[in-house]
PDB file of C-alpha atoms and ligand atoms in Angstrom:
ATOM      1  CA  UNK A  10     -50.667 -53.505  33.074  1.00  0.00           C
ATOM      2  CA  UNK A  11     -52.199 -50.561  35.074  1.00  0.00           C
ATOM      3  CA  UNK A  12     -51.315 -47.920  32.605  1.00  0.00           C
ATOM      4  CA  UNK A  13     -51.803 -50.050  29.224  1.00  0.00           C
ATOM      5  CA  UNK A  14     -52.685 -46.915  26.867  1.00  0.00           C
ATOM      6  CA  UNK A  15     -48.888 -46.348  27.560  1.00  0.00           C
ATOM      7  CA  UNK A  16     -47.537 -49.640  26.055  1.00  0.00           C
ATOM      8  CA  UNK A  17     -44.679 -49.450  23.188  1.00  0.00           C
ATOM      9  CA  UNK A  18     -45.667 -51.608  20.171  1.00  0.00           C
ATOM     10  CA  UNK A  19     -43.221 -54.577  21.805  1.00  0.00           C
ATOM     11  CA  UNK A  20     -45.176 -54.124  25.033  1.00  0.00           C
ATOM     12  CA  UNK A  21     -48.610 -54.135  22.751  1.00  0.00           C
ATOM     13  CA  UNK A  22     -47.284 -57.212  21.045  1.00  0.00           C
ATOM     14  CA  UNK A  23     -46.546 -58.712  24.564  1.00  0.00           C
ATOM     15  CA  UNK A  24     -49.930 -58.084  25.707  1.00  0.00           C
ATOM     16  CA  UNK A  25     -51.318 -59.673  22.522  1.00  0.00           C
ATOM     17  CA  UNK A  26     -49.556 -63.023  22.721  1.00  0.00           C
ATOM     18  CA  UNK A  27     -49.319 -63.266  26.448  1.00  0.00           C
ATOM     19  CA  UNK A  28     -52.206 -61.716  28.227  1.00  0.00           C
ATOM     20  CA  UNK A  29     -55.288 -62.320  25.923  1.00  0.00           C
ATOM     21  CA  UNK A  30     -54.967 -65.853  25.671  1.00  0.00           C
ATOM     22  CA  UNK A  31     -53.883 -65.999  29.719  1.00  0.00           C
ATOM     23  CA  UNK A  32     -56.677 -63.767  30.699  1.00  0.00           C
ATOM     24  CA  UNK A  33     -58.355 -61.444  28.559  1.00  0.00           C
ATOM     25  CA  UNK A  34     -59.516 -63.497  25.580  1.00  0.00           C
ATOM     26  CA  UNK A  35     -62.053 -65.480  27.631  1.00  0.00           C
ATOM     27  CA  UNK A  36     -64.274 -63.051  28.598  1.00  0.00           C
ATOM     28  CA  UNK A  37     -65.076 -61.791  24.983  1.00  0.00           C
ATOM     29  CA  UNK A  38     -67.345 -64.573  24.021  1.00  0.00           C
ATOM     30  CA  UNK A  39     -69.348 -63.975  27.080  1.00  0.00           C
ATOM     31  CA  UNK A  40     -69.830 -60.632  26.527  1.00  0.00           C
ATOM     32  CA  UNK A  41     -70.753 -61.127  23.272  1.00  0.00           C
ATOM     33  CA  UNK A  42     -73.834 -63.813  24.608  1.00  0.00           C
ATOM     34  CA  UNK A  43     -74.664 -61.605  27.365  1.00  0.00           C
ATOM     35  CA  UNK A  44     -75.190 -58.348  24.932  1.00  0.00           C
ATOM     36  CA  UNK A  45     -76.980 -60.704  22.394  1.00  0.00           C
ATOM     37  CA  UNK A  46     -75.008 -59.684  19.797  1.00  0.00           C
ATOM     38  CA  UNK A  47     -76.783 -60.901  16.251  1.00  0.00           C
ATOM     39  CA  UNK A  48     -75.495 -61.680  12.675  1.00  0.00           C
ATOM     40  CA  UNK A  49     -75.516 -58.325  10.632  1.00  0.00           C
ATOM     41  CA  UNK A  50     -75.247 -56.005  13.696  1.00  0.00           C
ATOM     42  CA  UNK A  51     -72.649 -52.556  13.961  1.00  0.00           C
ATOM     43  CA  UNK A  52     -70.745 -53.211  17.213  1.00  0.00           C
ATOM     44  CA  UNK A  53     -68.274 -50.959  18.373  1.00  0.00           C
ATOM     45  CA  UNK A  54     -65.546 -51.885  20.544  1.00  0.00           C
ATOM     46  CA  UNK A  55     -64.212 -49.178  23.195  1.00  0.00           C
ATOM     47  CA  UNK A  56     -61.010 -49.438  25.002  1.00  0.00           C
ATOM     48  CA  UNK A  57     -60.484 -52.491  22.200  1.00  0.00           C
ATOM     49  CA  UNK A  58     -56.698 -53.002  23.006  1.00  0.00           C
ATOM     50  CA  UNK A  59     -55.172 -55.241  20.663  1.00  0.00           C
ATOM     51  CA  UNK A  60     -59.230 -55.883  19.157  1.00  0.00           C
ATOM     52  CA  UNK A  61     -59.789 -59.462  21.006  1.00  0.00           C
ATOM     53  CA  UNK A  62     -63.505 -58.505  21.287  1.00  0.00           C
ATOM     54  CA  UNK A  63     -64.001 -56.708  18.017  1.00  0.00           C
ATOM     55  CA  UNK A  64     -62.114 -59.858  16.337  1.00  0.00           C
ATOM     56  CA  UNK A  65     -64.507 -62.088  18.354  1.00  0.00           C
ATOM     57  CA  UNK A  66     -67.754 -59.714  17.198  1.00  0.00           C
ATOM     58  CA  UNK A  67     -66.960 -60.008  13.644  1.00  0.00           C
ATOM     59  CA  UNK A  68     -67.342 -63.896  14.199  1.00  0.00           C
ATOM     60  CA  UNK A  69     -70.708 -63.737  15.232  1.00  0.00           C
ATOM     61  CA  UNK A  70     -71.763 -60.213  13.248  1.00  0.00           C
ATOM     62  CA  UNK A  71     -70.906 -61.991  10.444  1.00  0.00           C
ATOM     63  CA  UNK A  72     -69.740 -60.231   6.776  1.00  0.00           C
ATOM     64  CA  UNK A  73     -73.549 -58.013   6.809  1.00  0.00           C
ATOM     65  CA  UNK A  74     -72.002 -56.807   9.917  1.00  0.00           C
ATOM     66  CA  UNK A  75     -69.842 -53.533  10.702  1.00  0.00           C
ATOM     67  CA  UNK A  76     -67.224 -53.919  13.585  1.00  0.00           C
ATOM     68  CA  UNK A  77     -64.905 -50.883  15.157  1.00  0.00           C
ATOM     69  CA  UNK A  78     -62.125 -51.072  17.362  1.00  0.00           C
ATOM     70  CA  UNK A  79     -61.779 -47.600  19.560  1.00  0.00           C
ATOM     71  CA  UNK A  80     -58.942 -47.407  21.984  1.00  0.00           C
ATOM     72  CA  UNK A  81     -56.325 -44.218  23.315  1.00  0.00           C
ATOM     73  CA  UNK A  82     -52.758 -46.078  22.118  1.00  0.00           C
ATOM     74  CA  UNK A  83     -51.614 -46.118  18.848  1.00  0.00           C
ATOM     75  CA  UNK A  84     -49.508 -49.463  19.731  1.00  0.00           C
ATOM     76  CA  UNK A  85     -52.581 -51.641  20.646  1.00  0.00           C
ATOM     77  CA  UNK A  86     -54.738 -50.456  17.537  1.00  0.00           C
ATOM     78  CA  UNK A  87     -51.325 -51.071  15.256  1.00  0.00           C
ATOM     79  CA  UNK A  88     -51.268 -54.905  16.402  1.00  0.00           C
ATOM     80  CA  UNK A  89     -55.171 -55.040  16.099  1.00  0.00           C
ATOM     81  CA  UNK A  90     -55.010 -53.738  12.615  1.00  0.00           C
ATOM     82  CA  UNK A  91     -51.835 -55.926  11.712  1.00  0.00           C
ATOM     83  CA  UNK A  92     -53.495 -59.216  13.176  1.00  0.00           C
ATOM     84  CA  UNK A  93     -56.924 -58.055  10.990  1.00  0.00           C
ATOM     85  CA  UNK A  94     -56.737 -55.522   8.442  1.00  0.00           C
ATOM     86  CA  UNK A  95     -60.451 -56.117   7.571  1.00  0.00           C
ATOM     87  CA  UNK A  96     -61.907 -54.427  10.554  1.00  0.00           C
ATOM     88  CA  UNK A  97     -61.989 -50.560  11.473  1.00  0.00           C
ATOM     89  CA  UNK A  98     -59.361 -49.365  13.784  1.00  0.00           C
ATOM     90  CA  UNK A  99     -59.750 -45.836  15.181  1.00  0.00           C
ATOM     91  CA  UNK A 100     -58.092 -44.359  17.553  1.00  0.00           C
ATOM     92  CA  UNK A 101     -59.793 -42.315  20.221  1.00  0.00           C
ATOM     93  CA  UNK A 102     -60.892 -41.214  24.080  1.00  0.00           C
ATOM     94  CA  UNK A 103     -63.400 -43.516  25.739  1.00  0.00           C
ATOM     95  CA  UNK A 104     -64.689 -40.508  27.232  1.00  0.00           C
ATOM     96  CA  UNK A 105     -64.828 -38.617  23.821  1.00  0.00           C
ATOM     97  CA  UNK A 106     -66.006 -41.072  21.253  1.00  0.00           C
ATOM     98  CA  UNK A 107     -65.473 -40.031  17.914  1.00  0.00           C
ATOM     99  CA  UNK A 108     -68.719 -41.195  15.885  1.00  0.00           C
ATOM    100  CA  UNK A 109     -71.907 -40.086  15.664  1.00  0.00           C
ATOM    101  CA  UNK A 110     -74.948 -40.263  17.545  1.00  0.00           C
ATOM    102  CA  UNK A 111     -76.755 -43.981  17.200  1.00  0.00           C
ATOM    103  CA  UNK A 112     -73.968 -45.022  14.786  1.00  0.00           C
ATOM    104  CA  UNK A 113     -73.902 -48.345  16.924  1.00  0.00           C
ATOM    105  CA  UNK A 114     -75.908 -51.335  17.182  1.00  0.00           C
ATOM    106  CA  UNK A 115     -74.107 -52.653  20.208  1.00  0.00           C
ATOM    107  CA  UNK A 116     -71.137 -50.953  22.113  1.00  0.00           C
ATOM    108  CA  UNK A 117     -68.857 -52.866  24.056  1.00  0.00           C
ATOM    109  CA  UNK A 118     -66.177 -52.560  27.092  1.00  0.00           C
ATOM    110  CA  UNK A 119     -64.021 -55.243  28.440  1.00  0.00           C
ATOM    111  CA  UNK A 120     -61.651 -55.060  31.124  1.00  0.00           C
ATOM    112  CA  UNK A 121     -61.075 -51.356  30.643  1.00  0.00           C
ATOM    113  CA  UNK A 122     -63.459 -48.980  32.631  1.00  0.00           C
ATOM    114  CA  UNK A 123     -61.270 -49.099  35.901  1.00  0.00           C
ATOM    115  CA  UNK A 124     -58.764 -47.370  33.822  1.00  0.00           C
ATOM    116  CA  UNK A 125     -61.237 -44.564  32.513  1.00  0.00           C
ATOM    117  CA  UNK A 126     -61.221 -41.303  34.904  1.00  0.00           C
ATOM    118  CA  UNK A 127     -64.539 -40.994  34.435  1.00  0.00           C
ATOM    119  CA  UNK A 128     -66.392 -44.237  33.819  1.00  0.00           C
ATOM    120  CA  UNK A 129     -69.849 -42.753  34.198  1.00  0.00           C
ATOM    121  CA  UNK A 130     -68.785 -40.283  31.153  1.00  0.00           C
ATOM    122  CA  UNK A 131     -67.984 -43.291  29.156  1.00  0.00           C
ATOM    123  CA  UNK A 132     -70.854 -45.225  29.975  1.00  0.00           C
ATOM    124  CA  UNK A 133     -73.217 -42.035  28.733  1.00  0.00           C
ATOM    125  CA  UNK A 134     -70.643 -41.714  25.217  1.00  0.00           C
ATOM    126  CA  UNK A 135     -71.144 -45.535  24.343  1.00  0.00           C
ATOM    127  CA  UNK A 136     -75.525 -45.224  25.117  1.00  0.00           C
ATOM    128  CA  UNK A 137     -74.868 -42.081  22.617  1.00  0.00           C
ATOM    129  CA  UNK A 138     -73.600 -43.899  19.797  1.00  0.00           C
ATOM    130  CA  UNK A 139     -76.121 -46.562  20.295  1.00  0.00           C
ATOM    131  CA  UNK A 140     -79.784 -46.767  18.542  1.00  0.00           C
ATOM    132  CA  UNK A 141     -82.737 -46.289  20.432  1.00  0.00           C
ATOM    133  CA  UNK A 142     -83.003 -49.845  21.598  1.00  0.00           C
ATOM    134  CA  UNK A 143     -79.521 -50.686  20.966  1.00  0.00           C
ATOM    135  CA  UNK A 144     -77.379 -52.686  23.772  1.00  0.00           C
ATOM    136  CA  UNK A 145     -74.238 -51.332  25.837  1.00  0.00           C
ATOM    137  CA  UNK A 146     -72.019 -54.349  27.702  1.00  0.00           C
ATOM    138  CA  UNK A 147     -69.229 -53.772  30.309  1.00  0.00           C
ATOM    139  CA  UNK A 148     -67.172 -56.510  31.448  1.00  0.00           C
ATOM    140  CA  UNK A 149     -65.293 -55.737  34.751  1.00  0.00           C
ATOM    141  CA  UNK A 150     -63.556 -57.251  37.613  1.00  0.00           C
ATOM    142  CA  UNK A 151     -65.812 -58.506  41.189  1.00  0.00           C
ATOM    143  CA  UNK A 152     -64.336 -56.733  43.988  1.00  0.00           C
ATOM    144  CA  UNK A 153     -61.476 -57.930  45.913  1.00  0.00           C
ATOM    145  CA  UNK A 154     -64.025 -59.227  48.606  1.00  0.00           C
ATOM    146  CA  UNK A 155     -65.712 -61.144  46.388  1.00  0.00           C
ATOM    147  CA  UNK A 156     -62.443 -62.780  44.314  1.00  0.00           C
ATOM    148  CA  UNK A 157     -61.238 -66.204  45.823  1.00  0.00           C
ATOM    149  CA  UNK A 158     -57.653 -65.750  45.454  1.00  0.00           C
ATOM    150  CA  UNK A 159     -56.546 -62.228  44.190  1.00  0.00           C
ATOM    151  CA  UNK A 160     -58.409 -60.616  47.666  1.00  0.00           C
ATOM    152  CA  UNK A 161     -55.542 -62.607  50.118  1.00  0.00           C
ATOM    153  CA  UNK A 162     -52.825 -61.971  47.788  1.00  0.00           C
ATOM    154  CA  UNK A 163     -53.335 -58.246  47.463  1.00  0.00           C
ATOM    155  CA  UNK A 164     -53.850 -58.643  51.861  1.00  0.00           C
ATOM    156  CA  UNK A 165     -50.652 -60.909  51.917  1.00  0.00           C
ATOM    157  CA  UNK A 166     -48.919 -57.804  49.708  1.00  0.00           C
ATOM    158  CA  UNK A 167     -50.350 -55.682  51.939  1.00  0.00           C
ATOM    159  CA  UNK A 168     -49.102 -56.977  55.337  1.00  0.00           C
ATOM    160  CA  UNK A 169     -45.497 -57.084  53.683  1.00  0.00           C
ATOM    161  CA  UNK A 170     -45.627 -53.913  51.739  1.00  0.00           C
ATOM    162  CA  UNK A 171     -47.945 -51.426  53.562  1.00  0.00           C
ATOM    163  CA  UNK A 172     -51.608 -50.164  53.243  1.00  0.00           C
ATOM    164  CA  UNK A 173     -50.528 -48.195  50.286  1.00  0.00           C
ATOM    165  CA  UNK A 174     -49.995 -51.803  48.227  1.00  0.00           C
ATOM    166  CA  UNK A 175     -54.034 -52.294  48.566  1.00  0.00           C
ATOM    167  CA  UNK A 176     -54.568 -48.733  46.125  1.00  0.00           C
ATOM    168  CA  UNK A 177     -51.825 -49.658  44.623  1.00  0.00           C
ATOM    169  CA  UNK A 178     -53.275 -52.782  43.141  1.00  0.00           C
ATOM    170  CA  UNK A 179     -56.341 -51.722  43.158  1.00  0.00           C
ATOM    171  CA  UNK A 180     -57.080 -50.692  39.793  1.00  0.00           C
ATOM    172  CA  UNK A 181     -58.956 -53.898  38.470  1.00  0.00           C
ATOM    173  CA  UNK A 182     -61.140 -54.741  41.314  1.00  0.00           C
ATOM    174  CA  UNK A 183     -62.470 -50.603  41.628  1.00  0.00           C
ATOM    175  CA  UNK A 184     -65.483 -51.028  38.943  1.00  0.00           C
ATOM    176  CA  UNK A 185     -66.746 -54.311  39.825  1.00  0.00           C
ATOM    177  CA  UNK A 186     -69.537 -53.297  42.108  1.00  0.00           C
ATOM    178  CA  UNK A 187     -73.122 -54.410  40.497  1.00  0.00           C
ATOM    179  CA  UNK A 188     -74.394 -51.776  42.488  1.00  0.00           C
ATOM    180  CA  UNK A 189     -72.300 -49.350  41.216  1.00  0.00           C
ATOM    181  CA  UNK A 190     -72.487 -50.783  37.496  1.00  0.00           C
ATOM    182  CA  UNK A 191     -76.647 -50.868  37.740  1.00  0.00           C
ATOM    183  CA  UNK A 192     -75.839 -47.198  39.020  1.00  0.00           C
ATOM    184  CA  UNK A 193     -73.838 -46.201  35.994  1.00  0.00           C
ATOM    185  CA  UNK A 194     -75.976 -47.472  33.632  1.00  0.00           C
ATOM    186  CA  UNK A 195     -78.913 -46.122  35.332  1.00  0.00           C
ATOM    187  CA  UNK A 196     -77.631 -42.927  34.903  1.00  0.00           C
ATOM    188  CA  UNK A 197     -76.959 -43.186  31.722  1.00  0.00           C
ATOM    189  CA  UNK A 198     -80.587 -43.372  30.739  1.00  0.00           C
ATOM    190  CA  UNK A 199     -80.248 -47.783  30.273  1.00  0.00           C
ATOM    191  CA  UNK A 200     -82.003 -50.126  31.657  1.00  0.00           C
ATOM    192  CA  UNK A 201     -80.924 -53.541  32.697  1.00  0.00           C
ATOM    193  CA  UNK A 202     -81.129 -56.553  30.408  1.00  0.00           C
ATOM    194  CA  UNK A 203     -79.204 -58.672  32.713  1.00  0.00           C
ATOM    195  CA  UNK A 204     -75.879 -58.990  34.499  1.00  0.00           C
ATOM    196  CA  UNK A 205     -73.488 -61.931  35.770  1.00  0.00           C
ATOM    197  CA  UNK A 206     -70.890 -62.935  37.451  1.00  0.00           C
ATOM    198  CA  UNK A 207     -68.974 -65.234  36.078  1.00  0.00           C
ATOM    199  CA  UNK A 208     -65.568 -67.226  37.304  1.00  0.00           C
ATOM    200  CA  UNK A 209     -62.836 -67.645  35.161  1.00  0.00           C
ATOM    201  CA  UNK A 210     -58.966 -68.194  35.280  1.00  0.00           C
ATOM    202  CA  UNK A 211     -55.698 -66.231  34.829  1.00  0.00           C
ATOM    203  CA  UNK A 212     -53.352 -68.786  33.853  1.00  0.00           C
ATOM    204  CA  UNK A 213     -49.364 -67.906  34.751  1.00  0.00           C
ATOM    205  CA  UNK A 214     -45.900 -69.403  34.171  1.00  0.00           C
ATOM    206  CA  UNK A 215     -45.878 -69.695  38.183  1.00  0.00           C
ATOM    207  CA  UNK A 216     -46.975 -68.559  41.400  1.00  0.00           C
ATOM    208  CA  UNK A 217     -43.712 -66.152  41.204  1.00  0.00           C
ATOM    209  CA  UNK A 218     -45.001 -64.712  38.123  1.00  0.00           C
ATOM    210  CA  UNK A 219     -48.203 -63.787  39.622  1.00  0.00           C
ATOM    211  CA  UNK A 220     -46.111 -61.577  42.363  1.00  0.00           C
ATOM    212  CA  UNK A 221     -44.229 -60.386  39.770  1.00  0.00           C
ATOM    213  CA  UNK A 222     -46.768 -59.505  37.128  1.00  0.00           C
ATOM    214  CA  UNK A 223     -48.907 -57.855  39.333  1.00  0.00           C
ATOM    215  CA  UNK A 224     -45.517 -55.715  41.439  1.00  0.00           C
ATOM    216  CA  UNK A 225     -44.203 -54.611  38.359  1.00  0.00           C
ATOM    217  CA  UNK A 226     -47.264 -52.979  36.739  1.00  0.00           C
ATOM    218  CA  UNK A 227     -47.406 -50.627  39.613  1.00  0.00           C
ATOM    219  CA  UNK A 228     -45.320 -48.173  41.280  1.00  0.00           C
ATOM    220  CA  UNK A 229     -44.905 -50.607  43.856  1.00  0.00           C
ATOM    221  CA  UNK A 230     -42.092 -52.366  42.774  1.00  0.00           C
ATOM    222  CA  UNK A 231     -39.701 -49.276  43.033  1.00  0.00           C
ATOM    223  CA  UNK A 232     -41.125 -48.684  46.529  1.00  0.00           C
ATOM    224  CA  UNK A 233     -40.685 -51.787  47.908  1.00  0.00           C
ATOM    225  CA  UNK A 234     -37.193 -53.439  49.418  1.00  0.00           C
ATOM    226  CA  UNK A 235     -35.564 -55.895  47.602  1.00  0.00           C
ATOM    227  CA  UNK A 236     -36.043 -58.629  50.646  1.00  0.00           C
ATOM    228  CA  UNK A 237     -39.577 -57.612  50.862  1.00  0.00           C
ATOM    229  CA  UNK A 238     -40.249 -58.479  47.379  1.00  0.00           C
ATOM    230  CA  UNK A 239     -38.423 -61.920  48.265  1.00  0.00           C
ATOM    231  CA  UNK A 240     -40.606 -62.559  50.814  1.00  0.00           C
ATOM    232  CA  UNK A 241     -43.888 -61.383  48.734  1.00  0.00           C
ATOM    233  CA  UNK A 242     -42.665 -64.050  46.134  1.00  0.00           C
ATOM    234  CA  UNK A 243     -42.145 -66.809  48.896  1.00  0.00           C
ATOM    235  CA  UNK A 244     -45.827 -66.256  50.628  1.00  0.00           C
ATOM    236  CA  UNK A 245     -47.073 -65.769  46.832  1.00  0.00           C
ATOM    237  CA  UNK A 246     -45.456 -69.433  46.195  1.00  0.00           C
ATOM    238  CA  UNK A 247     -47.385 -70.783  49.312  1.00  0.00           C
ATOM    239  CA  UNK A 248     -50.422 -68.899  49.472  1.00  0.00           C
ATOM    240  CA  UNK A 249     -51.168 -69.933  45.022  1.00  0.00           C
ATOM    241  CA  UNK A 250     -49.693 -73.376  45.071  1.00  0.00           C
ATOM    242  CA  UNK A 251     -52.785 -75.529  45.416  1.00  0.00           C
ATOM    243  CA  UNK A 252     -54.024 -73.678  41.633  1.00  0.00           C
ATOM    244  CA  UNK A 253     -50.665 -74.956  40.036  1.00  0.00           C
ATOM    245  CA  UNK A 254     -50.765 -77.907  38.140  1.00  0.00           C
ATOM    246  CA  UNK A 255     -48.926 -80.992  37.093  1.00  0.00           C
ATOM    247  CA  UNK A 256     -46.822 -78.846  34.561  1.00  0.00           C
ATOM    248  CA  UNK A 257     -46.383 -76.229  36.790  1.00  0.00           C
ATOM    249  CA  UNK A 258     -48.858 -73.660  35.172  1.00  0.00           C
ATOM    250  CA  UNK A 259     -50.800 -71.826  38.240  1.00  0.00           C
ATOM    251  CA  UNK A 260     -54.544 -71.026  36.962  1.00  0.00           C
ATOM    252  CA  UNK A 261     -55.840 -68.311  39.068  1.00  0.00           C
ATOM    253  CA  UNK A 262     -59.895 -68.139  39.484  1.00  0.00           C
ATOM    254  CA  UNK A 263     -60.357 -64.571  38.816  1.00  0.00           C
ATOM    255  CA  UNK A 264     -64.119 -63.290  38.922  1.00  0.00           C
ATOM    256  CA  UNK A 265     -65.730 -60.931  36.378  1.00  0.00           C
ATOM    257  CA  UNK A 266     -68.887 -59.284  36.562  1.00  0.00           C
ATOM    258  CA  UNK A 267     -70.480 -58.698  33.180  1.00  0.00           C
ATOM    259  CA  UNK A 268     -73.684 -56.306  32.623  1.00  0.00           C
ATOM    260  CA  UNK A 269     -75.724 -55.556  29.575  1.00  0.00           C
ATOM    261  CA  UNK A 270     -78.729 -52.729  29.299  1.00  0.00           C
ATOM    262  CA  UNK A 271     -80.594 -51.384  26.722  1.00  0.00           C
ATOM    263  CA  UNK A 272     -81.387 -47.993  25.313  1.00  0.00           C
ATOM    264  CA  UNK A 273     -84.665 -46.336  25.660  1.00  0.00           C
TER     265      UNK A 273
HETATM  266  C1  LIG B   1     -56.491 -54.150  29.821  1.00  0.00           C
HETATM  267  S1  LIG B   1     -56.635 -53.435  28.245  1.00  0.00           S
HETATM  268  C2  LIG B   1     -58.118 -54.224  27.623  1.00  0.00           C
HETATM  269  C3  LIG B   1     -58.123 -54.236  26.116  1.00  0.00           C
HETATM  270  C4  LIG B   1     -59.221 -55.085  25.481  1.00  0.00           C
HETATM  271  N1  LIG B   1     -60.533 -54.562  25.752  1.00  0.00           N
HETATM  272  C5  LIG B   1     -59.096 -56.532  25.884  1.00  0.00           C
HETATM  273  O1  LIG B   1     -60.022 -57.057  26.501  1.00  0.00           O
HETATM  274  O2  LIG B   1     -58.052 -57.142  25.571  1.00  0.00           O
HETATM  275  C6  LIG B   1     -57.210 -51.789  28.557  1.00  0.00           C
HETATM  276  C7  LIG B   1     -57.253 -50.898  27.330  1.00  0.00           C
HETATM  277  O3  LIG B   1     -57.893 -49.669  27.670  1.00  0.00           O
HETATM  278  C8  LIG B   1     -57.318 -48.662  26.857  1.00  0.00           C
HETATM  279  N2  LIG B   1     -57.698 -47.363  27.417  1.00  0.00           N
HETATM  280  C9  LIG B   1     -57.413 -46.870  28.648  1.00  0.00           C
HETATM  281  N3  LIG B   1     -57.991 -45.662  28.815  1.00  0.00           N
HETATM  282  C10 LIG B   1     -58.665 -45.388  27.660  1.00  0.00           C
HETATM  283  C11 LIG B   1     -59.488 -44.313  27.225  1.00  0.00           C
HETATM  284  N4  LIG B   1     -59.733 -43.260  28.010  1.00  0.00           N
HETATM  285  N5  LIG B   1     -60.035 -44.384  25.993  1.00  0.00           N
HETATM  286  C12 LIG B   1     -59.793 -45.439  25.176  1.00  0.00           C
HETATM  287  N6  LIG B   1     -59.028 -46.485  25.542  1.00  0.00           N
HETATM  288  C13 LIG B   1     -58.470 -46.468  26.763  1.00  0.00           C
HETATM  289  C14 LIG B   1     -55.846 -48.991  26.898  1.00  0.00           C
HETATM  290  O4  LIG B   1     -55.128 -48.359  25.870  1.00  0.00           O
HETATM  291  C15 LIG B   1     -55.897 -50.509  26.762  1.00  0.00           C
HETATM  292  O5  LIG B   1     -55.811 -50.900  25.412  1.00  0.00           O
END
């Protein structure tokens, strides 16, 4: 899933039915709470994906509400718009919004600034479109050091594969860092309503699929020998097993750090 604004509408589809309800979907009603969102606010979505926040915004925005959905691929914003036609779909840069200044009540992010090159240019575009007093919310991954089990399986993928394994699946955990979220909203002229961290679970098919999920959206799994991968799987199986349960599903706690800060 590294490169996601690169998905084919099957792929977007994929992510849609698969990965919001195993992951993604749970955060959105928490970031919703933590940036108060209110009944009859504007709140933009950036990076929306397939719109599971903007879907979950027009729930509590209500009908007086306005609700956008920004995001770079054409696939994700085709599945959001097919799933509901009733919201605003637009497709755009992160970096680059395309609205006007204070057109926002409340602009949101989940699980997408780790894949923006220049999160701190982001984090200035969504306080832009924001009113004076309006609210920006990121939701973002804790660090590696600080998850319970994704920190020893990227160190077990690691020792197998090589140091280069640790940037490879890096991506999630880079943007986690409160200090470095207080930092970029800081410099973005916002200042802190209140952040947590907050423990939640990736559910998969197995402990397999979590080696296998997490290989194959990275250059890693054309890099790495076929009996390596076997024996990534194997210690993947071993290290994961206590989270599986009596039908086999493996929840794995995954920790998110959530922030919300005001404008002006
Ligand atoms: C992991 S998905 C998260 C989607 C959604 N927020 C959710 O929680 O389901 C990351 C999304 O970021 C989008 N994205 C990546 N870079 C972007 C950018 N510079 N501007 C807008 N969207 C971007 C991708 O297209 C993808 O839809």
């Amino acid at each position: 899933m590294t490169e996601t604004f690169q998905l084919t509408r099957e792929q977007a589809r994929a992510y849609d039915e698969l990965f919001v309800p195993a992951l993604f979907g749970q955060w959105a009603p928490k970031l919703l709470d933590c940036a108060r969102v209110r009944p009859g606010q504007s709140v933009l979505d950036v990076a929306c994906g397939t719109g599971v926040v903007a879907r979950t915004a027009r729930d509590v925005a209500g009908p007086g509400g306005r609700v956008v959905g920004v995001d770079l691929n054409p696939s994700m914003l085709e599945v959001a718009r097919e799933a509901r036609p009733d919201l605003e779909w637009v497709q755009g840069d992160a970096e680059d919004l395309p609205f006007a200044d204070a057109e926002f009540d409340v602009a949101l992010c989940q699980s997408a600034l780790f894949f923006f090159a220049d999160p701190g240019r982001a984090v200035t575009e969504m306080a832009r479109v924001v009113v004076p007093g309006g609210v920006v919310a990121l939701q973002t991954y804790a660090p590696l050091a600080e998850q319970p089990a994704y920190g020893p399986f990227v160190d077990l993928v690691a020792g197998h594969a090589g140091p280069e394994a640790r940037i490879l699946l890096g991506t999630y955990w880079s943007q986690g860092d409160v200090d470095g979220l207080l930092a970029l909203t800081s410099a973005s002229g916002l200042s802190l309503l209140e952040w947590r961290s907050s423990l939640g679970v990736a559910v998969f098919p197995s402990a397999a699929a979590v080696a296998h999920t997490e290989i194959q959206a990275t250059p890693l799994a054309e890099r790495i020998l076929p009996e390596t991968y076997a024996l990534i799987t194997a210690d993947t199986e071993e290290l994961l097993g206590e989270y599986a349960d009596e039908s086999g599903l493996v929840r794995v706690p995954i920790r998110a750090t959530l922030i919300a800060a005001r404008k002006g």
